[in-house]
Amino acid sequence: MDEKKRIFSAIQPTGMMTLGNYAGAIQNWVKMQDEYECIYAVADLHAITVRQVPADFRKNAMQLMAILLACGIDPDKSLLFFQSHVHQHAELAWILNCYTQMGELSRMTQFKDKSAKHANNINAGLFTYPALMAADILLYQADLVPVGEDQKQHLELCRDIAGRFNGIYGDVLKVPEPYIPKVGARIMSLQNPTSKMSKSDTNVNGYILLTDETDTIIRKFKRAVTDSDAKVEFKEGKDGINNLISIYVAATGKTVEETVKEFDGKGYGDFKLAVGEAVADMLAPVTKKYNDLLANKDYLMQVYTKSAEIAEKIAMRTMRKVYKKIGFTEK
Ligand code: TRP
């Protein structure tokens, strides 16, 4: 009946999203809703691979739920729930752990990076994180997974695990394809435009949070690092300006060419102000909706509960097959 291809994606609740997350991923999540059957999760199980303070963690997770809805994830079109609410994620993860090799997990660059960063807490969950991610995707028999550069290796491993499982038991799990969005800006730090915009940046002027106030946004753009050419053009080596152009494009829907033409002969001061204003205009309704949603916990609960119920039904179908194929005794 439903011919649409299925997409699965998830995002970790690690504090307020940046403009980079929004323009790089979430804008695409929103767009994909019409063409695909989308299943989105707040990856709270993944988040505990790093120690969390319970009260902050709970708050962050709910805020992420609210901001995703505020950005335009539509619960009438897509599923949006907390990963921990659908217990099959953890169950399938255990099973897939038994079909994943230590060697494969040791080669994951994110594991190497994260264990260097959290040297005092290199837990087994951090190591087997990709098996949980594979479970997320394979539970729903997703056709496509939109992934950024940092998650490509994990998706590749997911495909290997699914292929291995199918090799033993027959066609049980759909092997997902990476989804490469047609557009999707890679937004860089405003202060150091050769590195990705990230809220772990020590300089707060490097990133824009989706909840930043208009004057904060404008101020941060005014301080953005540029160059000394004083010419708004998209060109190799002009990292700061290229980044500002990409942001302007993401915020206004204009093309790079239109943008370059618009600011021909104008100074960087004018350009930076225009980018700041465009971003502030784009985010103002998002922030407003976000605040309204956070004040309406009942509505949020209704959305994530209903989504999780539907997700669980799909997940159960996969689990039944998996259990049977493995040879567990039937209940
Ligand atoms: N690991 C991803 C990240 O940190 C989040 C994630 C969890 C995910 N499960 C997923 C992404 C499944 C895509 C598909 O960004």
Coordinates of C-alpha atoms and ligand atoms in Angstrom, one line a residue:
M1 CA 0.0 0.0 0.0
D2 CA 2.6 2.5 1.1
E3 CA 5.2 2.9 -1.7
K4 CA 7.3 5.5 0.0
K5 CA 10.8 4.5 1.0
R6 CA 11.5 4.5 4.7
I7 CA 14.1 6.8 6.3
F8 CA 15.5 6.4 9.8
S9 CA 17.6 8.9 11.6
A10 CA 18.4 9.9 15.1
I11 CA 20.1 12.7 17.0
Q12 CA 21.7 12.7 20.5
P13 CA 20.4 15.0 23.2
T14 CA 23.6 16.7 24.1
G15 CA 22.3 20.3 24.6
M16 CA 20.7 22.9 22.3
M17 CA 21.3 22.4 18.6
T18 CA 23.4 24.8 16.7
L19 CA 22.8 26.4 13.4
G20 CA 25.2 23.8 12.0
N21 CA 22.9 20.9 13.1
Y22 CA 19.9 22.7 11.7
A23 CA 21.2 23.6 8.3
G24 CA 23.3 20.5 8.0
A25 CA 20.7 17.9 9.1
I26 CA 17.4 19.0 10.5
Q27 CA 16.4 21.2 7.5
N28 CA 16.7 18.0 5.5
W29 CA 14.8 15.9 8.0
V30 CA 12.0 18.4 7.5
K31 CA 12.1 18.3 3.7
M32 CA 12.3 14.5 3.5
Q33 CA 8.9 14.2 5.3
D34 CA 6.9 14.6 2.1
E35 CA 8.8 12.2 -0.1
Y36 CA 9.6 9.5 2.5
E37 CA 8.1 7.7 5.4
C38 CA 10.3 9.1 8.1
I39 CA 11.1 7.6 11.5
Y40 CA 13.1 9.9 13.8
A41 CA 14.4 9.3 17.3
V42 CA 16.0 11.2 20.1
A43 CA 19.0 8.9 20.7
D44 CA 19.0 9.0 24.5
L45 CA 20.4 5.4 24.8
H46 CA 23.4 6.5 22.8
A47 CA 23.9 9.5 25.0
I48 CA 24.7 7.6 28.2
T49 CA 28.0 6.3 26.7
V50 CA 29.2 9.6 28.1
R51 CA 28.2 10.3 31.8
Q52 CA 25.1 12.4 32.1
V53 CA 23.7 14.4 35.1
P54 CA 20.2 12.9 35.4
A55 CA 18.2 16.2 35.7
D56 CA 20.1 17.9 32.9
F57 CA 19.8 14.8 30.7
R58 CA 16.1 14.6 31.1
K59 CA 15.8 18.3 30.3
N60 CA 18.0 18.1 27.3
A61 CA 16.1 15.2 25.9
M62 CA 12.7 17.0 26.2
Q63 CA 14.2 20.2 24.8
L64 CA 15.5 18.3 21.8
M65 CA 12.0 16.8 21.3
A66 CA 10.5 20.3 21.4
I67 CA 13.1 21.9 19.1
L68 CA 12.7 19.2 16.5
L69 CA 8.9 19.8 16.4
A70 CA 9.5 23.6 16.3
C71 CA 11.8 23.1 13.3
G72 CA 9.0 21.5 11.5
I73 CA 9.1 17.7 12.2
D74 CA 5.4 17.0 11.7
P75 CA 4.0 14.2 13.9
D76 CA 1.1 13.8 11.4
K77 CA 3.7 12.8 8.7
S78 CA 6.6 11.3 10.7
L79 CA 7.3 9.3 13.8
L80 CA 9.3 11.1 16.5
F81 CA 10.0 9.4 19.8
F82 CA 12.6 8.7 22.5
Q83 CA 14.8 5.7 21.6
S84 CA 14.6 4.5 25.2
H85 CA 10.8 4.2 24.9
V86 CA 11.0 1.5 22.4
H87 CA 12.7 -1.3 24.3
Q88 CA 13.4 -3.3 21.1
H89 CA 16.4 -0.9 20.3
A90 CA 18.3 -2.2 23.3
E91 CA 17.2 -5.8 22.6
L92 CA 18.3 -5.9 19.0
A93 CA 21.5 -4.1 20.0
W94 CA 22.4 -7.0 22.3
I95 CA 21.8 -9.5 19.5
L96 CA 23.7 -7.6 16.9
N97 CA 26.6 -7.3 19.4
C98 CA 26.9 -11.1 18.9
Y99 CA 27.3 -10.6 15.2
T100 CA 29.8 -7.8 15.4
Q101 CA 33.5 -8.4 15.7
M102 CA 35.8 -6.7 18.2
G103 CA 38.1 -5.9 15.3
E104 CA 35.4 -4.1 13.4
L105 CA 34.5 -2.0 16.4
S106 CA 38.1 -1.2 17.2
R107 CA 38.5 0.3 13.7
M108 CA 35.8 2.9 14.3
T109 CA 37.4 6.3 14.2
Q110 CA 34.7 7.8 16.5
F111 CA 35.5 5.2 19.2
K112 CA 39.2 6.1 19.0
D113 CA 38.4 9.9 19.2
K114 CA 35.9 9.5 22.0
S115 CA 38.1 7.3 24.1
A116 CA 40.9 9.8 23.7
K117 CA 38.5 12.5 24.9
H118 CA 37.0 10.6 27.7
A119 CA 40.0 8.6 28.8
N120 CA 38.6 8.1 32.3
N121 CA 35.4 6.5 31.1
I122 CA 36.1 4.2 28.1
N123 CA 33.1 2.0 28.8
A124 CA 31.9 -1.0 26.8
G125 CA 28.9 1.0 25.6
L126 CA 31.2 3.4 23.9
F127 CA 32.8 0.5 22.1
T128 CA 29.6 -1.2 21.1
Y129 CA 27.8 2.1 20.2
P130 CA 27.7 1.2 16.5
A131 CA 25.8 -2.0 17.2
L132 CA 23.1 0.0 18.9
M133 CA 23.0 2.4 16.0
A134 CA 22.7 -0.6 13.6
A135 CA 19.8 -1.9 15.7
D136 CA 18.1 1.5 15.4
I137 CA 18.2 1.3 11.7
L138 CA 17.6 -2.4 11.1
L139 CA 14.7 -2.6 13.5
Y140 CA 12.6 -0.5 11.1
Q141 CA 13.9 -2.1 7.9
A142 CA 14.9 1.4 6.8
D143 CA 15.7 1.9 3.1
L144 CA 17.7 5.0 3.6
V145 CA 19.7 6.7 6.3
P146 CA 20.8 10.3 6.0
V147 CA 24.3 10.5 7.5
G148 CA 26.9 13.1 7.7
E149 CA 30.6 12.5 7.3
D150 CA 31.1 11.5 10.9
Q151 CA 28.5 8.7 10.8
K152 CA 29.4 7.2 7.5
Q153 CA 31.7 4.5 9.0
H154 CA 29.0 3.5 11.4
L155 CA 26.4 3.1 8.6
E156 CA 28.9 1.0 6.6
L157 CA 29.3 -1.3 9.6
C158 CA 25.5 -1.5 10.0
R159 CA 25.4 -2.7 6.4
D160 CA 28.1 -5.2 7.1
I161 CA 26.3 -6.5 10.2
A162 CA 23.0 -6.8 8.3
G163 CA 24.7 -8.6 5.4
R164 CA 26.3 -11.0 7.8
F165 CA 23.1 -11.7 9.6
N166 CA 21.3 -12.3 6.3
G167 CA 24.1 -14.5 5.1
I168 CA 23.5 -16.8 8.1
Y169 CA 19.7 -16.7 8.3
G170 CA 18.3 -15.6 5.0
D171 CA 16.8 -12.2 4.1
V172 CA 15.8 -10.9 7.5
L173 CA 17.1 -7.4 7.7
K174 CA 17.0 -4.8 5.0
V175 CA 20.4 -3.5 4.1
P176 CA 20.1 0.3 4.2
E177 CA 21.6 2.7 1.8
P178 CA 23.2 6.0 2.8
Y179 CA 21.1 9.0 1.8
I180 CA 23.1 11.8 0.5
P181 CA 20.9 15.0 0.5
K182 CA 20.9 17.1 -2.6
V183 CA 21.7 20.2 -0.5
G184 CA 22.9 20.4 3.0
A185 CA 25.2 23.0 4.1
R186 CA 28.3 22.2 6.1
I187 CA 28.3 25.1 8.5
M188 CA 31.7 26.1 9.9
S189 CA 32.6 27.9 13.1
L190 CA 32.2 31.7 12.8
Q191 CA 35.5 32.2 14.6
N192 CA 37.5 29.4 13.0
P193 CA 35.9 28.7 9.6
T194 CA 38.1 25.7 8.9
S195 CA 36.5 23.6 11.7
K196 CA 32.9 22.6 11.9
M197 CA 30.5 24.7 13.9
S198 CA 30.2 23.0 17.3
K199 CA 28.8 24.0 20.7
S200 CA 31.9 22.4 22.3
D201 CA 33.8 25.3 20.8
T202 CA 35.4 27.2 23.7
N203 CA 34.5 30.5 22.0
V204 CA 30.7 31.1 22.2
N205 CA 31.0 33.5 19.2
G206 CA 31.9 30.5 17.1
Y207 CA 28.4 29.0 17.1
I208 CA 24.8 30.0 16.9
L209 CA 22.3 28.1 19.1
L210 CA 18.8 27.8 17.7
T211 CA 17.6 29.5 20.9
D212 CA 19.9 32.5 20.7
E213 CA 18.1 35.9 20.8
T214 CA 18.1 38.1 17.8
D215 CA 20.7 40.6 19.2
T216 CA 23.0 37.8 20.2
I217 CA 22.8 36.3 16.7
I218 CA 23.5 39.7 15.1
R219 CA 26.4 40.3 17.5
K220 CA 28.0 36.9 16.7
F221 CA 27.8 37.5 13.0
K222 CA 29.3 40.9 13.3
R223 CA 32.3 39.3 15.0
A224 CA 32.6 36.5 12.4
V225 CA 36.1 36.0 11.1
T226 CA 36.5 37.0 7.4
D227 CA 39.6 38.0 5.3
S228 CA 41.2 41.2 4.0
D229 CA 40.0 41.1 0.4
A230 CA 36.7 42.9 1.2
K231 CA 35.0 41.1 -1.7
V232 CA 31.9 38.9 -1.2
E233 CA 32.7 35.9 -3.5
F234 CA 32.7 32.2 -3.1
K235 CA 36.3 31.2 -3.6
E236 CA 38.9 28.7 -2.4
G237 CA 40.8 30.1 0.6
K238 CA 38.0 32.5 1.6
D239 CA 36.8 30.1 4.3
G240 CA 35.1 32.7 6.5
I241 CA 33.2 34.4 3.6
N242 CA 32.4 31.0 2.0
N243 CA 30.8 30.0 5.3
L244 CA 28.8 33.2 5.6
I245 CA 27.6 32.7 2.0
S246 CA 26.5 29.1 2.8
I247 CA 24.7 30.3 5.9
Y248 CA 22.9 33.1 3.9
V249 CA 21.9 30.6 1.3
A250 CA 20.5 28.2 3.9
A251 CA 18.6 31.0 5.7
T252 CA 17.1 32.7 2.6
G253 CA 16.8 30.0 0.0
K254 CA 18.8 32.1 -2.5
T255 CA 21.6 30.7 -4.6
V256 CA 25.3 31.4 -4.1
E257 CA 25.3 33.4 -7.4
E258 CA 22.3 35.5 -6.3
T259 CA 24.0 36.2 -3.0
V260 CA 27.3 37.2 -4.6
K261 CA 25.5 39.5 -7.0
E262 CA 23.4 41.0 -4.2
F263 CA 26.5 42.0 -2.3
D264 CA 28.6 43.1 -5.2
G265 CA 30.4 46.2 -4.3
K266 CA 29.2 46.1 -0.7
G267 CA 31.5 45.8 2.3
Y268 CA 31.8 42.9 4.7
G269 CA 30.1 44.9 7.5
D270 CA 26.9 45.1 5.4
F271 CA 27.1 41.5 4.4
K272 CA 27.7 40.2 8.0
L273 CA 24.7 42.2 9.2
A274 CA 22.5 40.9 6.4
V275 CA 23.5 37.3 7.2
G276 CA 22.8 37.9 10.9
E277 CA 19.4 39.3 10.1
A278 CA 18.5 36.5 7.7
V279 CA 19.4 33.9 10.4
A280 CA 17.6 35.8 13.1
D281 CA 14.5 36.0 10.8
M282 CA 14.7 32.3 10.1
L283 CA 15.1 31.3 13.8
A284 CA 12.6 33.7 15.4
P285 CA 9.5 31.6 14.6
V286 CA 11.4 28.4 15.6
T287 CA 12.3 29.9 19.0
K288 CA 8.7 31.1 19.5
K289 CA 7.2 27.7 18.6
Y290 CA 9.9 26.0 20.8
N291 CA 8.9 28.0 23.8
D292 CA 5.2 27.4 23.2
L293 CA 5.8 23.6 23.0
L294 CA 7.9 23.5 26.1
A295 CA 5.1 25.1 28.0
N296 CA 2.8 22.4 26.7
K297 CA 4.2 19.2 28.1
D298 CA 0.9 17.3 27.6
Y299 CA 1.1 17.8 23.9
L300 CA 4.7 16.8 23.7
M301 CA 3.9 13.6 25.7
Q302 CA 1.0 12.8 23.4
V303 CA 3.3 13.1 20.3
Y304 CA 6.1 11.0 21.6
T305 CA 3.9 8.4 23.2
K306 CA 1.8 7.9 20.1
S307 CA 4.9 7.7 17.9
A308 CA 6.6 5.2 20.2
E309 CA 3.5 3.0 20.1
I310 CA 3.6 2.9 16.3
A311 CA 7.3 2.4 16.2
E312 CA 7.1 -0.5 18.6
K313 CA 4.7 -2.3 16.4
I314 CA 7.1 -2.1 13.4
A315 CA 10.0 -3.0 15.7
M316 CA 8.1 -6.1 17.0
R317 CA 7.7 -7.5 13.6
T318 CA 11.4 -7.4 13.0
M319 CA 12.2 -8.8 16.5
R320 CA 9.8 -11.7 16.0
K321 CA 11.5 -12.7 12.8
V322 CA 15.0 -12.3 14.3
Y323 CA 14.2 -14.4 17.4
K324 CA 12.7 -17.1 15.3
K325 CA 15.6 -17.3 12.9
I326 CA 18.1 -17.4 15.6
G327 CA 16.4 -20.3 17.2
F328 CA 15.1 -18.9 20.5
T329 CA 12.3 -21.1 22.0
E330 CA 8.9 -19.6 21.2
K331 CA 6.9 -18.3 24.1
Ligands
TRP1 N1 25.1 8.2 16.4 C1 24.4 9.3 15.7 C2 25.1 10.6 16.1 O1 25.7 10.7 17.1 C3 23.0 9.3 16.2 C4 22.3 8.1 15.8 C5 21.9 7.1 16.6 C6 21.9 7.7 14.5 N2 21.2 6.1 15.9 C7 21.2 6.5 14.6 C8 22.0 8.4 13.2 C9 20.7 5.8 13.5 C10 21.5 7.7 12.1 C11 20.9 6.4 12.3 O2 25.0 11.5 15.3

